[in-house]
Short mmCIF file of C-alpha atoms and ligand atoms in Angstrom, two decimals:
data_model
loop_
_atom_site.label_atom_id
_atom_site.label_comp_id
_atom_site.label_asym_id
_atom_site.label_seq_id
_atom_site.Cartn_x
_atom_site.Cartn_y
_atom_site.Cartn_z
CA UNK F 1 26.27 85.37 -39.68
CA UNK F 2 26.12 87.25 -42.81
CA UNK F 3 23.01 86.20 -43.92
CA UNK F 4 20.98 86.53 -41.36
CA UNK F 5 22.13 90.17 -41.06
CA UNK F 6 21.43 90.99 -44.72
CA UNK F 7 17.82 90.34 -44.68
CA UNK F 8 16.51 91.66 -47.92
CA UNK F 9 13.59 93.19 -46.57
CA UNK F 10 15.79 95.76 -44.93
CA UNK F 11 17.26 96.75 -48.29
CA UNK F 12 20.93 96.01 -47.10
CA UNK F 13 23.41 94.73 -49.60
CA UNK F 14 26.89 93.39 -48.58
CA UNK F 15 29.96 94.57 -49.31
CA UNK F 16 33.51 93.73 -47.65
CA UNK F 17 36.17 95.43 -50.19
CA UNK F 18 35.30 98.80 -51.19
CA UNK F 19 36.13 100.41 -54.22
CA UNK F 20 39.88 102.06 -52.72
CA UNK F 21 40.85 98.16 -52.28
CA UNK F 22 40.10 98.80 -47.95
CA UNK F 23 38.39 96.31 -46.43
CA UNK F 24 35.95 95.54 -43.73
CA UNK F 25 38.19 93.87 -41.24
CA UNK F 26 36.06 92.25 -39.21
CA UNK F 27 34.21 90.96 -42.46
CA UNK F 28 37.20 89.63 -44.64
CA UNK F 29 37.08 86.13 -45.22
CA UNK F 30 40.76 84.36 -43.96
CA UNK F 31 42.15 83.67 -47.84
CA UNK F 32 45.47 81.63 -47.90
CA UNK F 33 47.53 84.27 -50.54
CA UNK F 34 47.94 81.66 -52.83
CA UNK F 35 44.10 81.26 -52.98
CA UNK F 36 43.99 85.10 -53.22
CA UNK F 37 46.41 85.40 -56.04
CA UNK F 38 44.96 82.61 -57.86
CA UNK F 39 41.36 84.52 -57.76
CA UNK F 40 42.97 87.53 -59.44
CA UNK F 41 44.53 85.66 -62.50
CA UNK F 42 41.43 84.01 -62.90
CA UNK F 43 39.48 87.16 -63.10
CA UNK F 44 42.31 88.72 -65.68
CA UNK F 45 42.63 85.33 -67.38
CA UNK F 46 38.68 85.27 -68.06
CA UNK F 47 38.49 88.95 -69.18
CA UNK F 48 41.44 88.17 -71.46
CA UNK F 49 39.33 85.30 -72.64
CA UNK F 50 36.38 86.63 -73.16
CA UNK F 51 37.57 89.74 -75.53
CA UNK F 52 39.61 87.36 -77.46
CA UNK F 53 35.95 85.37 -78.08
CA UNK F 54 34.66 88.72 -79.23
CA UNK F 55 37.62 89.59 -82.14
CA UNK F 56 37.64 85.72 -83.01
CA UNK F 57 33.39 86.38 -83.55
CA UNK F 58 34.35 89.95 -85.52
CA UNK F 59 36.93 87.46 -87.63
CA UNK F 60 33.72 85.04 -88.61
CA UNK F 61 36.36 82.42 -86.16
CA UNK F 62 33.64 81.82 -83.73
CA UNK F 63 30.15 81.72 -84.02
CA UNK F 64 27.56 84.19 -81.70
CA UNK F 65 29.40 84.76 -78.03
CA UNK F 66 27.86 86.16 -74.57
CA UNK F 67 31.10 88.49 -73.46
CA UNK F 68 30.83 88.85 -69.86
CA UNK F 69 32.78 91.98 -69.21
CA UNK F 70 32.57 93.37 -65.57
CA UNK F 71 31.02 90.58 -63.68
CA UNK F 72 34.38 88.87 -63.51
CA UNK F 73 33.57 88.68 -59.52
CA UNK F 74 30.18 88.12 -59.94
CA UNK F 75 31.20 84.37 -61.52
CA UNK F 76 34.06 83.34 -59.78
CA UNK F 77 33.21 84.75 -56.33
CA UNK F 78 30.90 81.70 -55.71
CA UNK F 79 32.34 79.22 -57.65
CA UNK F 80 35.30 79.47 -55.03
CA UNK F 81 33.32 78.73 -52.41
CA UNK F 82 32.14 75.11 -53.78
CA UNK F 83 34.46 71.98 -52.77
CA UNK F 84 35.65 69.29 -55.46
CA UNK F 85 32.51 67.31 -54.86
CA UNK F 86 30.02 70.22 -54.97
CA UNK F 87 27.98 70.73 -58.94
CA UNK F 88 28.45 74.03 -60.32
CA UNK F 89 25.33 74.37 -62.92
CA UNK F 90 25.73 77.47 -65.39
CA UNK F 91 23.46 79.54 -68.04
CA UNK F 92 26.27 80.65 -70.52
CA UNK F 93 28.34 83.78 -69.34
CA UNK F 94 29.81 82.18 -66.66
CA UNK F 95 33.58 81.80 -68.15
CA UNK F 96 34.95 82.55 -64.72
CA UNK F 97 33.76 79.96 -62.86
CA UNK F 98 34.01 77.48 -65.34
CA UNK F 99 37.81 78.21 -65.48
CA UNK F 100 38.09 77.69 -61.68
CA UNK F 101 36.39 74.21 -61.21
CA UNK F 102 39.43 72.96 -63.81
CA UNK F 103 37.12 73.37 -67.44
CA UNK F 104 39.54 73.30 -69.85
CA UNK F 105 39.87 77.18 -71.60
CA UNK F 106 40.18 75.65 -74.71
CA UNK F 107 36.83 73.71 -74.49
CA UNK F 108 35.08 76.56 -74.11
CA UNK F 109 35.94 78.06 -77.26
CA UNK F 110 35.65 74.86 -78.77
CA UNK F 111 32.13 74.96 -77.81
CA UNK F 112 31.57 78.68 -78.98
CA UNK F 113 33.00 78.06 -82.08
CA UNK F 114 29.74 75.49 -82.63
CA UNK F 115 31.25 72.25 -81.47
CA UNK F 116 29.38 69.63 -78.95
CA UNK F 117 32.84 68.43 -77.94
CA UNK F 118 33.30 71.67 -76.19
CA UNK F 119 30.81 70.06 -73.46
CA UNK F 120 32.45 67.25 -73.12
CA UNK F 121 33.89 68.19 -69.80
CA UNK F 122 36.69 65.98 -68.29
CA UNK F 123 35.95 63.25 -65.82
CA UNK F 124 35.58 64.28 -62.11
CA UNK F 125 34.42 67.89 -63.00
CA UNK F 126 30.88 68.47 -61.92
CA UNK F 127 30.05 71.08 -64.12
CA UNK F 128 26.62 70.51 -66.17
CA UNK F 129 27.20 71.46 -69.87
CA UNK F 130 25.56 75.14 -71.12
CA UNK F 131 22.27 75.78 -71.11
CA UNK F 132 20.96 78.31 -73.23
CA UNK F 133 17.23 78.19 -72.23
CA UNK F 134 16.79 80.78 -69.95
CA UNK F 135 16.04 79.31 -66.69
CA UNK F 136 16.09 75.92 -67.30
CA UNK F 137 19.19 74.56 -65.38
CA UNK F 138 17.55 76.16 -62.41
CA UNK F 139 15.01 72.73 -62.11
CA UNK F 140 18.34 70.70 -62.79
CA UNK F 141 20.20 71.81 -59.90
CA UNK F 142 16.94 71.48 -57.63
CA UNK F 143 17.02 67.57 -58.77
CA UNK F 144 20.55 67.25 -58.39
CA UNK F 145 21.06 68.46 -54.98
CA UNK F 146 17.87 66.77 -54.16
CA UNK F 147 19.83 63.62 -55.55
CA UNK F 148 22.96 64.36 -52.92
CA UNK F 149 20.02 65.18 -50.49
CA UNK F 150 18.31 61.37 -50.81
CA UNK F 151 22.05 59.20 -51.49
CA UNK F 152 23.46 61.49 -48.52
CA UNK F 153 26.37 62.78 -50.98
CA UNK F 154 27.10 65.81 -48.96
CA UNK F 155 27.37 67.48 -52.15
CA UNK F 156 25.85 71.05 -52.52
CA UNK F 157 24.55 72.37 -55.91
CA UNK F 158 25.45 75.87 -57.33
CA UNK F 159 23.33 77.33 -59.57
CA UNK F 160 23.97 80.67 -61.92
CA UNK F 161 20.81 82.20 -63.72
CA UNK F 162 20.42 86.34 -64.59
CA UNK F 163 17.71 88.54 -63.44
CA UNK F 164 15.85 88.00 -66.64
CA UNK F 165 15.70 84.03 -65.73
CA UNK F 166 14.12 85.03 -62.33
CA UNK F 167 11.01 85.76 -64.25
CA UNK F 168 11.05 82.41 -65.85
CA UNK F 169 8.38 80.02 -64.21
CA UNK F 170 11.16 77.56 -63.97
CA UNK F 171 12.58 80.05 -61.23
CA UNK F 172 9.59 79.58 -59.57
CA UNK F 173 9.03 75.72 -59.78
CA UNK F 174 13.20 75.30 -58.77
CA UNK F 175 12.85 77.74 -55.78
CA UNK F 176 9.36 76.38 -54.75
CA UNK F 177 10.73 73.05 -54.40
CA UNK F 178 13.71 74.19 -53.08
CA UNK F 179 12.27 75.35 -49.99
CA UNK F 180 9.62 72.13 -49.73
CA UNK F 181 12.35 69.65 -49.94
CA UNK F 182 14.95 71.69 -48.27
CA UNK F 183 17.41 70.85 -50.63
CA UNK F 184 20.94 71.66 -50.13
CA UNK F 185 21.35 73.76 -53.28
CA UNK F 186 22.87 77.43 -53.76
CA UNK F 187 20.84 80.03 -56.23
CA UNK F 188 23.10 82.69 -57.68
CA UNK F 189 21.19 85.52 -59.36
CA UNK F 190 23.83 87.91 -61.60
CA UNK F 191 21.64 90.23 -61.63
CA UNK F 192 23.45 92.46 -63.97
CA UNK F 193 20.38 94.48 -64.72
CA UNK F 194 19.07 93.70 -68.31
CA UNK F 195 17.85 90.74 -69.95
CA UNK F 196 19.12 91.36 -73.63
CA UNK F 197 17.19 95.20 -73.61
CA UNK F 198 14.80 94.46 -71.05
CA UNK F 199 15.68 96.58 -68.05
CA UNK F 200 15.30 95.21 -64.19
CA UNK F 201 12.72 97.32 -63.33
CA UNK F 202 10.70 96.22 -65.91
CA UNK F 203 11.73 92.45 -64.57
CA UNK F 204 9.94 92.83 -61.70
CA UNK F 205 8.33 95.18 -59.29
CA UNK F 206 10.11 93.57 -56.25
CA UNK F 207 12.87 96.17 -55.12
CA UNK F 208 15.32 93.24 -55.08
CA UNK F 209 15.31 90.01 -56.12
CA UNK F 210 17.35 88.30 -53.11
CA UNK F 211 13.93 89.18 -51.06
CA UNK F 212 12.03 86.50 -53.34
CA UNK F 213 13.58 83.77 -51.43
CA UNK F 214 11.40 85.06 -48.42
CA UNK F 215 8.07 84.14 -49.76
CA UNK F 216 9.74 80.05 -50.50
CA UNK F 217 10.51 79.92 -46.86
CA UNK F 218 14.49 79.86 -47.24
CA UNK F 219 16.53 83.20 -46.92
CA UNK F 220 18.00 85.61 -49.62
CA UNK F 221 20.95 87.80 -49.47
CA UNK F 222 22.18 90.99 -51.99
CA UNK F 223 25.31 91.34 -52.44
CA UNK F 224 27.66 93.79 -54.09
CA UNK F 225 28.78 91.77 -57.27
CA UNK F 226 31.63 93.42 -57.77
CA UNK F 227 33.07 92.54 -54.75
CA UNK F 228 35.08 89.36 -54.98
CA UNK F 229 35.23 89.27 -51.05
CA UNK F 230 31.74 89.79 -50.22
CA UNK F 231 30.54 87.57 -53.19
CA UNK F 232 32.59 84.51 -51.43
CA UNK F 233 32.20 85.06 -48.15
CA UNK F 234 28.24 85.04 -48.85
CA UNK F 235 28.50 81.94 -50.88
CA UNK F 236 31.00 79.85 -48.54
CA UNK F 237 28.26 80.88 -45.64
CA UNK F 238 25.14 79.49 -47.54
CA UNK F 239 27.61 76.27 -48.91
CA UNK F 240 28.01 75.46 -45.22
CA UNK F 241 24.39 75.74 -44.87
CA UNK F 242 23.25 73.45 -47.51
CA UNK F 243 25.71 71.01 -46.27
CA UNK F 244 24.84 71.04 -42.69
CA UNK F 245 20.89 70.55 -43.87
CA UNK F 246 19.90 73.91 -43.26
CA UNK F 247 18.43 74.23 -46.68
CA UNK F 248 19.18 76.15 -49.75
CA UNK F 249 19.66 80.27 -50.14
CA UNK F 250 19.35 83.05 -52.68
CA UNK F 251 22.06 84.86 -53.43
CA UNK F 252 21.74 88.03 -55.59
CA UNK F 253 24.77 89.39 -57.67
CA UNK F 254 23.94 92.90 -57.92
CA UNK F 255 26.35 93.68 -60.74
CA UNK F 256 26.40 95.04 -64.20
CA UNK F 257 26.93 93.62 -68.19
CA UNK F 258 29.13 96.20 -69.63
CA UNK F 259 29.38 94.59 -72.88
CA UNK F 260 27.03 93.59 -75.43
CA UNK F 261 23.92 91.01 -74.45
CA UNK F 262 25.80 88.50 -77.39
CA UNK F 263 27.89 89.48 -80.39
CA UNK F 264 24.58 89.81 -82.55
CA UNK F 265 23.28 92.68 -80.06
CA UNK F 266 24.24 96.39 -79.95
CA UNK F 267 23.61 97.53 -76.31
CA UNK F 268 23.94 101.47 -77.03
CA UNK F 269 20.57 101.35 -78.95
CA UNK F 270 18.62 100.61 -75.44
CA UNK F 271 20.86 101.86 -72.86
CA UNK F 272 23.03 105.14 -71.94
CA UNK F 273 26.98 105.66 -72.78
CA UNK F 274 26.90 107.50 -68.78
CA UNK F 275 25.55 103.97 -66.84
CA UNK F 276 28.36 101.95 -68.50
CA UNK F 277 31.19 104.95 -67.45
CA UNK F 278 29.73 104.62 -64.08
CA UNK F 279 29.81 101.01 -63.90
CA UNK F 280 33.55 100.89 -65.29
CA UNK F 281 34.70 103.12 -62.08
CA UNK F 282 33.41 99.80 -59.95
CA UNK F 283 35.50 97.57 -61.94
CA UNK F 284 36.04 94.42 -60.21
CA UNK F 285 39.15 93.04 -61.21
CA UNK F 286 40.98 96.79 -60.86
CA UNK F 287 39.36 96.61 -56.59
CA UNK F 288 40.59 93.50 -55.73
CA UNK F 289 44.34 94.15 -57.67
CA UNK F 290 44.08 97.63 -54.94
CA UNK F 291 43.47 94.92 -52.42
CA UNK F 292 46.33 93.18 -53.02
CA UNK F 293 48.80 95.93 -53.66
CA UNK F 294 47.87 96.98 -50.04
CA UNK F 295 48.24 93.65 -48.85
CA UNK F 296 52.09 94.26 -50.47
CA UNK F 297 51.10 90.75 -52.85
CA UNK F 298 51.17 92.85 -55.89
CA UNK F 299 52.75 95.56 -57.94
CA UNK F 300 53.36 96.57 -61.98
CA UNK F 301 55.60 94.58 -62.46
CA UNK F 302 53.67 90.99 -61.65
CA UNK F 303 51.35 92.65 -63.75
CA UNK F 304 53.21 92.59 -66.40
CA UNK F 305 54.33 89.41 -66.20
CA UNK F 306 50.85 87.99 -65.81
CA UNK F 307 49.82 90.20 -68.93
CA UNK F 308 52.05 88.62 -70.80
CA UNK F 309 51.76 84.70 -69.61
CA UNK F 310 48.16 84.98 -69.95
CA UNK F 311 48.40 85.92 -73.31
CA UNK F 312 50.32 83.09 -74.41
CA UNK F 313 47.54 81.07 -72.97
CA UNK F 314 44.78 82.45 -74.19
CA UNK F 315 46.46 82.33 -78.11
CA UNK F 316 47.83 78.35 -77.29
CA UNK F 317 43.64 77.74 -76.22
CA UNK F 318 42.12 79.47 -79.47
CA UNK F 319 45.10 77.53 -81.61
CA UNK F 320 44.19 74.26 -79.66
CA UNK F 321 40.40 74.42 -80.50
CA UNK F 322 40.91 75.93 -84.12
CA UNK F 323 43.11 72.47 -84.57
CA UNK F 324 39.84 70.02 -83.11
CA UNK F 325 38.30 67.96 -85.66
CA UNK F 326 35.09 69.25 -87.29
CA UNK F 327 32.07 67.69 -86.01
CA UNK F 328 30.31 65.49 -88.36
CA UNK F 329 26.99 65.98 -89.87
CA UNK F 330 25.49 62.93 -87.68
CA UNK F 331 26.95 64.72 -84.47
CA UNK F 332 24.19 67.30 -84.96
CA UNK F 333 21.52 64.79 -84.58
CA UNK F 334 22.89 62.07 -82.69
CA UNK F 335 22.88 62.95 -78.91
CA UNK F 336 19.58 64.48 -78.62
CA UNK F 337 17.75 60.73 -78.41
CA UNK F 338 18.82 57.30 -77.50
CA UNK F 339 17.39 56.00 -80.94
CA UNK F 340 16.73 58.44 -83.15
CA UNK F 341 13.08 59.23 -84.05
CA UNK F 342 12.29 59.06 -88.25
CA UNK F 343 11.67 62.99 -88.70
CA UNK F 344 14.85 63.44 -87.41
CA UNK F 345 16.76 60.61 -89.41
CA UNK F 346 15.33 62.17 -92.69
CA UNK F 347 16.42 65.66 -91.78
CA UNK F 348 20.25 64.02 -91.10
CA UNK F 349 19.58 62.09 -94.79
CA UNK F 350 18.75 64.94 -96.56
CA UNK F 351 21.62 67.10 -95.09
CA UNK F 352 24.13 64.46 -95.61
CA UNK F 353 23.10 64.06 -99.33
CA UNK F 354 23.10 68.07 -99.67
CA UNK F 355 26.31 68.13 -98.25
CA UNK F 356 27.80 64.95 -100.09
CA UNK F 357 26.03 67.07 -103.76
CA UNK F 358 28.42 70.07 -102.71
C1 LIG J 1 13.41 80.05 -72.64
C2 LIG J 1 14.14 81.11 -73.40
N1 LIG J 1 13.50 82.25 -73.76
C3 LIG J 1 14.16 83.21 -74.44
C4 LIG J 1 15.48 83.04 -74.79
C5 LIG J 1 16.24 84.13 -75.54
N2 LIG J 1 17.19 84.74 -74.59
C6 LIG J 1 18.48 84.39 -74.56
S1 LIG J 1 19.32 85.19 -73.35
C7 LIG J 1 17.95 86.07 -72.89
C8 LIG J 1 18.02 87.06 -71.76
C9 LIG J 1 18.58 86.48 -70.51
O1 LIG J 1 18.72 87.48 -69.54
P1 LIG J 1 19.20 87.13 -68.09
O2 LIG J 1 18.52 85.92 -67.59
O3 LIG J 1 19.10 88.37 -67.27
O4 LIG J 1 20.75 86.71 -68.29
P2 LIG J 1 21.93 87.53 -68.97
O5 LIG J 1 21.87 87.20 -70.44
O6 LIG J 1 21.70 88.98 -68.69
O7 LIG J 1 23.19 87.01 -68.37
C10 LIG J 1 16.85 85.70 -73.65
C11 LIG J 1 15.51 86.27 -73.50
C12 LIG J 1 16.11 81.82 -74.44
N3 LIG J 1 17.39 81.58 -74.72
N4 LIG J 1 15.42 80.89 -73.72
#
């Protein structure tokens, strides 16, 4: 029982694959190698992604993006521990997991690049669309799993929020309730240790943030969240939980944003060149390709081969999104109600007849 034996308190984090690509053996989770192998062009597909989504911002191509460079693991570790049936509910850097759970690649820059559509998930995926508000999806996951709880779904609920949403009173309200209605729902904390410049010590005085789960009655775990391994072994443990009605768990991602906070933000005014080196030797994609080279699944010349098929995907995605229709003026305003109040039919007016003058 991993969880139980990571109690917070004790200042213990877990970690299965260590940076050399060894393992703990009696700690690996039992993989299938396709499973395995999948998990690795995921990670490589995302980071391939995600720097495209960067030049396309530098080329005015896409509009203000969230790069989430290094905590490749920290997304998809969880997000493959979550059946068909199970919701995954996301902030905004989450690319990873999104990408796992069958979002379309393209969508997602279709969304970046300012368009609704990009939401507009296909049927049968239970993924909950972005939400920028810090903190906010953390109450929607509490009612949704509560939902599964009450119509005896058996689905769990998988929620991703950053240490800087832990401080949100939404945190507190979701994980209150949480524990009170022992609802079968999974909180995943990337804690990748700022909140735009706002360090994690000055976040919270708690020396971690898994431990907060202690005081809602429900356990908490830290994990390493650069570790693929330990990240879904964690997860698939407090999935089986929730689904056998023992209640929900925090899970903290202790990780690290290597890249800018968004596209508008320069990191190196607030933090130090030598934390981001140090980070980059933890790498989490570069660990779990040492993994598989010593599990003889991988070598340069796959590599290669995945360098270059990914590429082609990534360019076909951009081109597929670039081609969408433009979203109409009347998009804008139309989803927020079901009839549209007048302040908000006058703004539309006016910027139809501005853009109609033009
Ligand atoms: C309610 C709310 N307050 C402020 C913001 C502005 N904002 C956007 S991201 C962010 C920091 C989020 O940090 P964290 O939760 O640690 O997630 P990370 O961006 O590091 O993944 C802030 C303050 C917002 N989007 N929503």
């Amino acid at each position: 029982m991993l969880i139980d034996d990571y109690d917070p308190l004790k200042g213990k984090r877990l970690q299965i694959l260590k940076e050399t690509g060894t393992v703990i053996k009696t700690l690996e989770p039992q993989l299938e190698e396709d499973v395995l192998l999948k998990a690795y062009r995921t990670m490589v597909l995302t980071r391939a992604a995600d720097d495209k989504a960067v030049k396309l911002q530098r080329q005015g191509r896409l509009g203000a993006y969230p790069p989430g460079l290094g905590q490749e693991a920290s997304q998809l570790g969880p997000a493959m521990a979550l059946d068909k049936n199970d919701w995954l509910i996301w902030a905004f850097r989450e690319m990873g997991a999104l990408i796992w759970k069958g979002v379309p690649l393209w969508r997602q820059f279709l969304y970046w690049m300012g368009n609704e559509e990009g939401n507009n998930f296909p049927d049968g995926i239970r993924v909950t669309p972005t939400s920028v508000p810090v903190g906010s999806q953390i109450l929607h996951a509490v009612g949704i799993s509560y939902a599964s709880k009450i119509k005896k779904e058996g689905s769990v609920a998988l929620v991703y929020f950053g240490d800087g949403g832990s401080s949100e009173g939404d945190f507190h309200e979701g994980l209150n309730m949480a524990g009170v209605l022992n609802t079968p729902t999974v909180f995943v904390c990337q804690n990748n240790q700022y909140a735009i410049s706002m360090r994690r010590a000055k976040q919270t005085a708690s020396q971690t943030i898994a431990q907060k789960a202690l005081a809602y009655g429900f356990e908490g775990i830290q994990v390493d969240g650069n570790d693929l391994l330990a990240l879904y072994a964690a997860t698939k443990e407090a999935v089986d939980r929730a689904r056998n009605g023992e209640g929900p768990t925090l899970i903290e991602s202790f990780t690290y944003r290597r890249g800018d906070h968004t596209t508008s933000d320069d990191a190196s005014r607030y933090r130090p060149e030598k934390e981001v080196t140090e980070w980059e030797k933890r790498d989490p994609i570069l660990r779990f390709r040492k993994y598989l080279e010593k599990k003889k699944l991988w070598d340069d010349e796959k590599e290669k081969k995945l360098l270059d098929e990914i590429q082609d995907e990534v360019e076909r995605c951009v081109a597929k999104a670039e081609a969408y229709h433009k979203p109409s003026i009347e998009d804008i305003f139309k989803h927020t109600y079901a009839e549209m109040p007048p302040e908000l039919k006058d703004q539309m007016d006016r910027l139809q007849q501005r853009e109609g003058s033009e």
